[in-house]
Amino acid sequence: MSLDVAVAQFDGEGTAVRRYAAAREGPGTDPPWTHKVGFVEHHRNGRLLLRGTFAGHYLDVDESDRVSQKGAGEGAVAGGLVGALLGPVGIAVGLTLGTVVGSRAGKTDELEAEPEALADQLRAAVPRSSSAIVLIADPPDVDEMVAALDAGAQGIARQTLTPEQQAALEASLSAAPPASTEF
């Protein structure tokens, strides 16, 4: 079975979600494509926010929130102990500074998994300070999405994935949980 991918790009970081809401509230029934989309925000600083359904997997990745929780905990303990030498105010300052420093200094294997290949492709497809609605689905669903969003999008890129591209996409998303089938 072949899959198509469509990326409907909009100016502004939050515009895609607003356009999706407008399309979903439009006339007619609740089309199936509205339950299979993911949202991308490409921030000015180059970091991505990926949220929603991507090829049947649920993603909630915020590259702006790349911290180590284990490192933050260890830093808080160390900072609190050092701060205890300075009294109650020192404890508070030590806990805060220790948490921040520890979260940033943590190991990369302590960070949440990100589908690197997909993120790289979306970073290239969606300009900075923009957002997009992404649908990876059967061609009829993609046709419906394109028809619903075409008039308001800055552009819609569409491609049929080869079996090799589908396998690479699935490998990139393998750590992500399956999306809910309930809607």
CSV table of N, CA and C in Angstrom, one decimal, residues 29-148:
chain,number,residue,atom,x,y,z
A,29,THR,N,-19.2,16.6,7.3
A,29,THR,CA,-18.9,15.6,8.4
A,29,THR,C,-17.5,15.8,8.8
A,30,ASP,N,-17.1,15.1,9.8
A,30,ASP,CA,-15.8,15.1,10.4
A,30,ASP,C,-14.9,14.2,9.5
A,31,PRO,N,-14.1,14.7,8.5
A,31,PRO,CA,-13.4,13.9,7.6
A,31,PRO,C,-12.3,13.1,8.3
A,32,PRO,N,-12.0,11.9,7.9
A,32,PRO,CA,-11.0,11.0,8.5
A,32,PRO,C,-9.6,11.6,8.6
A,33,TRP,N,-9.2,12.4,7.6
A,33,TRP,CA,-7.9,13.0,7.6
A,33,TRP,C,-7.6,13.9,8.8
A,34,THR,N,-8.7,14.5,9.4
A,34,THR,CA,-8.5,15.4,10.5
A,34,THR,C,-8.0,14.6,11.7
A,35,HIS,N,-8.1,13.3,11.7
A,35,HIS,CA,-7.6,12.5,12.9
A,35,HIS,C,-6.2,11.9,12.6
A,36,LYS,N,-5.6,12.2,11.5
A,36,LYS,CA,-4.3,11.6,11.2
A,36,LYS,C,-3.2,12.6,10.9
A,37,VAL,N,-3.4,13.8,11.4
A,37,VAL,CA,-2.4,14.9,11.1
A,37,VAL,C,-1.5,15.2,12.2
A,38,GLY,N,-0.4,15.7,11.9
A,38,GLY,CA,0.6,16.2,12.9
A,38,GLY,C,0.8,17.7,12.6
A,39,PHE,N,1.3,18.4,13.6
A,39,PHE,CA,1.6,19.8,13.5
A,39,PHE,C,3.1,20.0,13.7
A,40,VAL,N,3.6,21.0,12.9
A,40,VAL,CA,5.0,21.4,13.0
A,40,VAL,C,5.1,22.9,13.2
A,41,GLU,N,5.8,23.3,14.2
A,41,GLU,CA,6.2,24.7,14.3
A,41,GLU,C,7.7,24.8,14.2
A,42,HIS,N,8.2,25.6,13.3
A,42,HIS,CA,9.6,25.8,13.1
A,42,HIS,C,9.9,27.2,13.7
A,43,HIS,N,10.4,27.3,14.9
A,43,HIS,CA,10.7,28.5,15.6
A,43,HIS,C,11.8,29.3,14.9
A,44,ARG,N,11.8,30.6,15.3
A,44,ARG,CA,12.9,31.5,14.7
A,44,ARG,C,14.3,31.0,15.0
A,45,ASN,N,14.4,30.4,16.2
A,45,ASN,CA,15.8,29.9,16.6
A,45,ASN,C,16.1,28.6,15.9
A,46,GLY,N,15.3,28.1,15.0
A,46,GLY,CA,15.6,26.8,14.3
A,46,GLY,C,15.1,25.6,15.0
A,47,ARG,N,14.6,25.6,16.1
A,47,ARG,CA,14.1,24.4,16.8
A,47,ARG,C,12.7,24.1,16.4
A,48,LEU,N,12.3,22.8,16.5
A,48,LEU,CA,11.0,22.4,16.0
A,48,LEU,C,10.1,21.9,17.2
A,49,LEU,N,8.9,22.0,17.0
A,49,LEU,CA,7.9,21.5,17.8
A,49,LEU,C,7.1,20.5,16.9
A,50,LEU,N,7.0,19.2,17.3
A,50,LEU,CA,6.3,18.2,16.5
A,50,LEU,C,5.2,17.7,17.4
A,51,ARG,N,4.0,17.8,17.0
A,51,ARG,CA,2.9,17.3,17.9
A,51,ARG,C,1.8,16.7,17.1
A,52,GLY,N,1.3,15.5,17.4
A,52,GLY,CA,0.2,14.9,16.7
A,52,GLY,C,0.6,13.6,16.1
A,53,THR,N,-0.2,13.2,15.1
A,53,THR,CA,0.0,11.9,14.5
A,53,THR,C,0.8,12.0,13.2
A,54,PHE,N,1.9,11.2,13.2
A,54,PHE,CA,2.8,11.1,12.0
A,54,PHE,C,2.9,9.7,11.6
A,55,ALA,N,2.3,9.3,10.5
A,55,ALA,CA,2.3,7.9,10.0
A,55,ALA,C,1.9,6.9,11.0
A,56,GLY,N,0.8,7.2,11.8
A,56,GLY,CA,0.3,6.3,12.7
A,56,GLY,C,1.0,6.3,14.1
A,57,HIS,N,1.9,7.2,14.3
A,57,HIS,CA,2.6,7.3,15.6
A,57,HIS,C,2.4,8.7,16.2
A,58,TYR,N,2.2,8.7,17.5
A,58,TYR,CA,2.0,10.0,18.2
A,58,TYR,C,3.3,10.6,18.6
A,59,LEU,N,3.5,11.8,18.3
A,59,LEU,CA,4.7,12.6,18.6
A,59,LEU,C,4.4,13.8,19.5
A,60,ASP,N,5.2,14.0,20.4
A,60,ASP,CA,5.1,15.3,21.2
A,60,ASP,C,6.6,15.6,21.6
A,61,VAL,N,7.2,16.3,20.6
A,61,VAL,CA,8.6,16.6,20.7
A,61,VAL,C,8.8,18.1,20.6
A,62,ASP,N,9.4,18.7,21.6
A,62,ASP,CA,9.7,20.1,21.7
A,62,ASP,C,11.2,20.3,21.8
A,63,GLU,N,11.9,20.6,20.7
A,63,GLU,CA,13.3,20.8,20.8
A,63,GLU,C,13.8,21.9,21.7
A,64,SER,N,12.9,22.8,22.0
A,64,SER,CA,13.2,23.9,23.0
A,64,SER,C,13.3,23.4,24.4
A,65,ASP,N,12.8,22.2,24.6
A,65,ASP,CA,12.7,21.6,25.9
A,65,ASP,C,13.7,20.4,26.0
A,66,ARG,N,14.9,20.6,25.7
A,66,ARG,CA,15.9,19.5,25.6
A,66,ARG,C,16.7,19.5,26.9
A,67,VAL,N,16.1,19.0,27.9
A,67,VAL,CA,16.8,18.9,29.2
A,67,VAL,C,16.9,17.5,29.7
A,68,SER,N,17.8,17.2,30.6
A,68,SER,CA,17.9,15.9,31.2
A,68,SER,C,17.2,16.0,32.6
A,69,GLN,N,16.2,15.2,32.7
A,69,GLN,CA,15.5,15.2,34.0
A,69,GLN,C,16.4,14.6,35.1
A,70,LYS,N,17.1,13.5,34.8
A,70,LYS,CA,18.0,12.9,35.7
A,70,LYS,C,19.1,13.9,36.2
A,71,GLY,N,19.7,14.6,35.2
A,71,GLY,CA,20.7,15.6,35.5
A,71,GLY,C,20.1,16.8,36.3
A,72,ALA,N,18.9,17.1,36.1
A,72,ALA,CA,18.2,18.2,36.9
A,72,ALA,C,18.1,17.8,38.3
A,73,GLY,N,17.7,16.5,38.6
A,73,GLY,CA,17.5,16.0,39.9
A,73,GLY,C,18.9,16.0,40.7
A,74,GLU,N,19.9,15.5,40.0
A,74,GLU,CA,21.2,15.4,40.6
A,74,GLU,C,21.7,16.8,40.9
A,75,GLY,N,21.5,17.7,40.0
A,75,GLY,CA,22.0,19.1,40.2
A,75,GLY,C,21.3,19.8,41.3
A,76,ALA,N,20.0,19.5,41.5
A,76,ALA,CA,19.2,20.1,42.6
A,76,ALA,C,19.8,19.6,43.9
A,77,VAL,N,20.0,18.3,44.0
A,77,VAL,CA,20.5,17.8,45.3
A,77,VAL,C,21.9,18.4,45.6
A,78,ALA,N,22.8,18.4,44.6
A,78,ALA,CA,24.1,19.0,44.8
A,78,ALA,C,24.0,20.5,45.2
A,79,GLY,N,23.2,21.2,44.4
A,79,GLY,CA,23.1,22.6,44.7
A,79,GLY,C,22.5,22.9,46.1
A,80,GLY,N,21.5,22.1,46.5
A,80,GLY,CA,20.9,22.2,47.8
A,80,GLY,C,21.8,22.0,48.9
A,81,LEU,N,22.7,20.9,48.7
A,81,LEU,CA,23.7,20.6,49.8
A,81,LEU,C,24.7,21.8,49.9
A,82,VAL,N,25.2,22.3,48.8
A,82,VAL,CA,26.1,23.4,48.8
A,82,VAL,C,25.5,24.6,49.4
A,83,GLY,N,24.2,24.9,49.0
A,83,GLY,CA,23.5,26.0,49.5
A,83,GLY,C,23.2,25.9,51.0
A,84,ALA,N,23.1,24.7,51.5
A,84,ALA,CA,22.8,24.6,53.0
A,84,ALA,C,23.9,25.3,53.8
A,85,LEU,N,25.1,25.4,53.3
A,85,LEU,CA,26.1,26.1,54.0
A,85,LEU,C,25.8,27.6,54.2
A,86,LEU,N,24.9,28.1,53.3
A,86,LEU,CA,24.6,29.6,53.4
A,86,LEU,C,23.2,29.9,54.0
A,87,GLY,N,22.6,28.8,54.5
A,87,GLY,CA,21.3,29.0,55.2
A,87,GLY,C,20.1,28.8,54.2
A,88,PRO,N,18.9,29.2,54.7
A,88,PRO,CA,17.7,29.0,53.9
A,88,PRO,C,17.7,29.6,52.5
A,89,VAL,N,18.2,30.8,52.4
A,89,VAL,CA,18.3,31.5,51.1
A,89,VAL,C,19.3,30.8,50.2
A,90,GLY,N,20.4,30.3,50.8
A,90,GLY,CA,21.4,29.6,50.0
A,90,GLY,C,20.8,28.2,49.5
A,91,ILE,N,20.0,27.6,50.3
A,91,ILE,CA,19.4,26.3,49.9
A,91,ILE,C,18.5,26.6,48.6
A,92,ALA,N,17.7,27.6,48.7
A,92,ALA,CA,16.8,27.9,47.6
A,92,ALA,C,17.6,28.3,46.3
A,93,VAL,N,18.6,29.1,46.5
A,93,VAL,CA,19.4,29.5,45.3
A,93,VAL,C,20.1,28.3,44.8
A,94,GLY,N,20.7,27.5,45.7
A,94,GLY,CA,21.4,26.3,45.3
A,94,GLY,C,20.6,25.3,44.6
A,95,LEU,N,19.3,25.0,45.1
A,95,LEU,CA,18.4,24.1,44.4
A,95,LEU,C,18.1,24.6,43.0
A,96,THR,N,17.8,25.9,42.9
A,96,THR,CA,17.5,26.5,41.6
A,96,THR,C,18.6,26.4,40.6
A,97,LEU,N,19.8,26.9,41.0
A,97,LEU,CA,20.9,26.8,40.1
A,97,LEU,C,21.4,25.4,39.8
A,98,GLY,N,21.3,24.5,40.8
A,98,GLY,CA,21.7,23.2,40.6
A,98,GLY,C,20.8,22.5,39.6
A,99,THR,N,19.5,22.7,39.6
A,99,THR,CA,18.5,22.2,38.7
A,99,THR,C,18.8,22.6,37.3
A,100,VAL,N,19.0,23.9,37.1
A,100,VAL,CA,19.3,24.4,35.8
A,100,VAL,C,20.6,23.9,35.2
A,101,VAL,N,21.6,24.0,35.9
A,101,VAL,CA,22.9,23.5,35.5
A,101,VAL,C,22.9,22.0,35.2
A,102,GLY,N,22.3,21.2,36.1
A,102,GLY,CA,22.2,19.8,35.9
A,102,GLY,C,21.4,19.4,34.7
A,103,SER,N,20.3,20.1,34.5
A,103,SER,CA,19.4,19.7,33.4
A,103,SER,C,20.1,19.9,32.0
A,104,ARG,N,21.0,21.0,32.0
A,104,ARG,CA,21.7,21.3,30.7
A,104,ARG,C,22.9,20.4,30.6
A,105,ALA,N,23.5,20.0,31.7
A,105,ALA,CA,24.7,19.2,31.6
A,105,ALA,C,24.5,17.7,31.5
A,106,GLY,N,23.3,17.3,31.6
A,106,GLY,CA,22.9,15.8,31.5
A,106,GLY,C,23.4,15.2,30.2
A,107,LYS,N,23.5,13.9,30.2
A,107,LYS,CA,23.9,13.2,29.0
A,107,LYS,C,22.8,13.2,28.0
A,108,THR,N,23.3,13.1,26.7
A,108,THR,CA,22.3,13.1,25.6
A,108,THR,C,21.4,11.9,25.6
A,109,ASP,N,21.8,10.8,26.2
A,109,ASP,CA,21.0,9.6,26.2
A,109,ASP,C,19.9,9.7,27.2
A,110,GLU,N,19.9,10.7,28.0
A,110,GLU,CA,18.8,11.0,29.0
A,110,GLU,C,17.7,11.8,28.5
A,111,LEU,N,17.9,12.3,27.2
A,111,LEU,CA,16.9,13.2,26.6
A,111,LEU,C,15.8,12.3,25.9
A,112,GLU,N,14.6,12.9,25.7
A,112,GLU,CA,13.6,12.2,25.0
A,112,GLU,C,14.0,11.8,23.6
A,113,ALA,N,13.5,10.7,23.1
A,113,ALA,CA,13.9,10.3,21.8
A,113,ALA,C,13.2,11.2,20.8
A,114,GLU,N,13.9,11.5,19.7
A,114,GLU,CA,13.4,12.3,18.6
A,114,GLU,C,13.6,11.6,17.3
A,115,PRO,N,12.6,11.6,16.4
A,115,PRO,CA,12.8,10.9,15.1
A,115,PRO,C,13.6,11.8,14.2
A,116,GLU,N,14.9,11.7,14.4
A,116,GLU,CA,15.9,12.6,13.7
A,116,GLU,C,15.7,12.7,12.2
A,117,ALA,N,15.5,11.6,11.5
A,117,ALA,CA,15.3,11.7,10.0
A,117,ALA,C,14.1,12.5,9.7
A,118,LEU,N,13.0,12.3,10.3
A,118,LEU,CA,11.7,13.0,10.1
A,118,LEU,C,11.9,14.5,10.5
A,119,ALA,N,12.5,14.7,11.6
A,119,ALA,CA,12.7,16.1,12.0
A,119,ALA,C,13.6,16.9,11.0
A,120,ASP,N,14.6,16.3,10.5
A,120,ASP,CA,15.5,16.9,9.6
A,120,ASP,C,14.8,17.3,8.3
A,121,GLN,N,13.9,16.3,7.8
A,121,GLN,CA,13.1,16.6,6.6
A,121,GLN,C,12.1,17.7,6.8
A,122,LEU,N,11.5,17.7,8.0
A,122,LEU,CA,10.5,18.8,8.3
A,122,LEU,C,11.2,20.1,8.5
A,123,ARG,N,12.4,20.1,9.1
A,123,ARG,CA,13.1,21.4,9.2
A,123,ARG,C,13.4,22.0,7.9
A,124,ALA,N,13.7,21.2,6.9
A,124,ALA,CA,14.0,21.7,5.6
A,124,ALA,C,12.8,22.1,4.8
A,125,ALA,N,11.7,21.4,5.1
A,125,ALA,CA,10.4,21.7,4.4
A,125,ALA,C,9.6,22.9,4.9
A,126,VAL,N,9.8,23.2,6.2
A,126,VAL,CA,9.0,24.3,6.8
A,126,VAL,C,10.0,25.4,7.2
A,127,PRO,N,9.8,26.6,6.6
A,127,PRO,CA,10.7,27.7,6.9
A,127,PRO,C,10.6,28.1,8.4
A,128,ARG,N,11.6,28.8,8.9
A,128,ARG,CA,11.6,29.3,10.2
A,128,ARG,C,10.5,30.3,10.4
A,129,SER,N,10.0,30.4,11.6
A,129,SER,CA,8.8,31.3,11.9
A,129,SER,C,7.6,30.9,11.1
A,130,SER,N,7.4,29.6,10.8
A,130,SER,CA,6.3,29.1,10.1
A,130,SER,C,5.8,27.9,10.8
A,131,SER,N,4.6,27.4,10.3
A,131,SER,CA,4.0,26.2,10.9
A,131,SER,C,3.5,25.4,9.7
A,132,ALA,N,3.2,24.1,10.0
A,132,ALA,CA,2.6,23.3,8.9
A,132,ALA,C,1.7,22.2,9.5
A,133,ILE,N,0.8,21.7,8.7
A,133,ILE,CA,0.0,20.5,8.9
A,133,ILE,C,0.6,19.4,8.1
A,134,VAL,N,0.9,18.3,8.7
A,134,VAL,CA,1.5,17.2,7.9
A,134,VAL,C,0.6,16.0,8.0
A,135,LEU,N,0.3,15.4,6.8
A,135,LEU,CA,-0.5,14.2,6.8
A,135,LEU,C,0.3,13.2,6.0
A,136,ILE,N,0.5,12.0,6.6
A,136,ILE,CA,1.1,10.9,6.0
A,136,ILE,C,0.0,9.8,6.0
A,137,ALA,N,-0.6,9.5,4.8
A,137,ALA,CA,-1.8,8.7,4.8
A,137,ALA,C,-2.0,8.2,3.4
A,138,ASP,N,-3.1,7.4,3.2
A,138,ASP,CA,-3.5,6.9,1.9
A,138,ASP,C,-3.9,8.1,1.0
A,139,PRO,N,-3.7,8.0,-0.3
A,139,PRO,CA,-3.9,9.1,-1.2
A,139,PRO,C,-5.3,9.8,-1.1
A,140,PRO,N,-6.4,9.0,-0.9
A,140,PRO,CA,-7.7,9.7,-0.8
A,140,PRO,C,-7.8,10.7,0.4
A,141,ASP,N,-7.2,10.3,1.5
A,141,ASP,CA,-7.2,11.2,2.7
A,141,ASP,C,-6.4,12.4,2.4
A,142,VAL,N,-5.3,12.2,1.7
A,142,VAL,CA,-4.4,13.4,1.4
A,142,VAL,C,-5.1,14.3,0.4
A,143,ASP,N,-5.9,13.7,-0.5
A,143,ASP,CA,-6.7,14.5,-1.5
A,143,ASP,C,-7.6,15.4,-0.7
A,144,GLU,N,-8.3,14.8,0.3
A,144,GLU,CA,-9.3,15.6,1.1
A,144,GLU,C,-8.6,16.7,1.8
A,145,MET,N,-7.5,16.5,2.4
A,145,MET,CA,-6.8,17.5,3.2
A,145,MET,C,-6.3,18.6,2.3
A,146,VAL,N,-5.8,18.3,1.1
A,146,VAL,CA,-5.3,19.3,0.2
A,146,VAL,C,-6.5,20.2,-0.3
A,147,ALA,N,-7.6,19.6,-0.6
A,147,ALA,CA,-8.8,20.3,-1.0
A,147,ALA,C,-9.3,21.3,0.1
A,148,ALA,N,-9.2,20.8,1.4
A,148,ALA,CA,-9.7,21.6,2.5
A,148,ALA,C,-8.8,22.8,2.8
